[in-house]
Structure formats: structure tokens, C-alpha cells
Amino acid sequence: ITSMSLATLEQLLQDDHLLIEEVTLFVRLAEWIRYHRPDAIRIQHLVSHIRFGCISMRDIVEIVKPSKLLSREQYITALE
């Protein structure tokens, strides 16, 4: 996934028919972000495509939060 272009990544994130667990998609997005190091605005835009409601509370706490890709407000919203 790190070799994927930004445009391709955005298409992937927006695909409602993608057969992948949302937490796995988040992990791959985090890898892409670490590799490409986009600015904070781009990161927030990309993260906004993740369907946090499809991620278990446990995964949000154990995987999403430690990534530090979400603002405090986004993290709290993800927990709701």
C-alpha cells in the first residue's frame, strides 16, 4: 500500500464495496501516512474516510489511539 498514489488511496478509502475490515484499512492507511508523511490537513482528510463505527472499541483503544493520527476530538467521537 505504501507505493499507492494519493488518488488511488483516496479511491480505496471511499470504496463502500471493499472487502477488508475497517481496522485493517486504518492500519494500512497509517503505514501509508508514515511512509509518505503528508501534511496534517491531508492526514485529517484521509482519516475522515475511515468508518470508525465499524471498528471495535478494543481496536480503537489498542490500535487507533496509539497511532496518534486522530485529534482528541476525533478520538472521542470514534469512541461514541
Coordinates of C-alpha atoms in Angstrom, one line a residue:
I1 CA 0.0 0.0 0.0
T2 CA 2.9 2.4 0.6
S3 CA 3.5 2.5 -3.2
M4 CA 0.0 3.6 -3.8
S5 CA -0.6 7.2 -5.1
L6 CA -2.7 9.6 -3.0
A7 CA -5.5 9.5 -5.6
T8 CA -5.6 5.7 -5.6
L9 CA -5.5 5.6 -1.8
E10 CA -8.5 8.0 -1.6
Q11 CA -10.5 5.9 -4.0
L12 CA -9.7 2.9 -2.0
L13 CA -10.8 4.6 1.3
Q14 CA -14.1 5.7 -0.3
D15 CA -15.0 2.3 -1.7
D16 CA -18.1 1.0 0.1
H17 CA -17.7 -2.4 -1.5
L18 CA -14.1 -3.0 -0.3
L19 CA -13.8 -6.4 1.4
I20 CA -11.5 -5.6 4.2
E21 CA -12.0 -4.9 7.9
E22 CA -12.1 -1.3 8.7
V23 CA -9.4 -1.6 11.3
T24 CA -7.1 -3.3 8.7
L25 CA -7.8 -0.4 6.4
F26 CA -6.9 2.0 9.2
V27 CA -3.6 0.2 9.9
R28 CA -2.7 0.3 6.2
L29 CA -3.6 4.0 6.0
A30 CA -1.3 4.6 9.0
E31 CA 1.5 2.8 7.1
W32 CA 0.9 4.9 4.0
I33 CA 1.0 8.1 6.2
R34 CA 4.2 7.1 7.9
Y35 CA 5.8 6.4 4.6
H36 CA 4.6 9.5 2.7
R37 CA 4.5 12.0 5.5
P38 CA 1.7 14.2 4.2
D39 CA 0.8 17.4 6.0
A40 CA -1.7 17.4 8.9
I41 CA -4.6 18.7 6.8
R42 CA -4.1 15.8 4.3
I43 CA -3.9 13.3 7.2
Q44 CA -7.1 14.5 8.7
H45 CA -8.8 14.4 5.3
L46 CA -7.7 10.8 4.7
V47 CA -8.6 9.7 8.3
S48 CA -12.1 11.2 7.8
H49 CA -12.8 8.3 5.3
I50 CA -12.4 5.7 8.0
R51 CA -15.7 4.3 9.3
F52 CA -14.8 4.2 13.0
G53 CA -18.3 2.8 13.8
C54 CA -17.2 -0.4 12.1
I55 CA -14.1 -0.7 14.4
S56 CA -14.5 -2.4 17.8
M57 CA -14.0 -0.3 20.9
R58 CA -11.0 -2.5 21.8
D59 CA -9.3 -1.9 18.4
I60 CA -10.0 1.8 18.7
V61 CA -8.2 1.9 22.1
E62 CA -5.4 -0.6 21.2
I63 CA -4.7 0.3 17.6
V64 CA -6.3 3.6 16.6
K65 CA -5.3 5.7 19.7
P66 CA -1.6 4.7 19.8
S67 CA -1.3 5.7 16.1
K68 CA -1.8 9.3 17.2
L69 CA -3.4 10.1 13.8
L70 CA -6.6 11.3 15.4
S71 CA -7.1 14.5 17.3
R72 CA -8.5 14.3 20.8
E73 CA -11.9 15.3 19.4
Q74 CA -11.8 12.7 16.7
Y75 CA -10.8 10.0 19.2
I76 CA -13.7 10.9 21.5
T77 CA -16.1 10.8 18.5
A78 CA -14.7 7.4 17.5
L79 CA -15.4 6.0 20.9
E80 CA -19.1 7.1 20.8

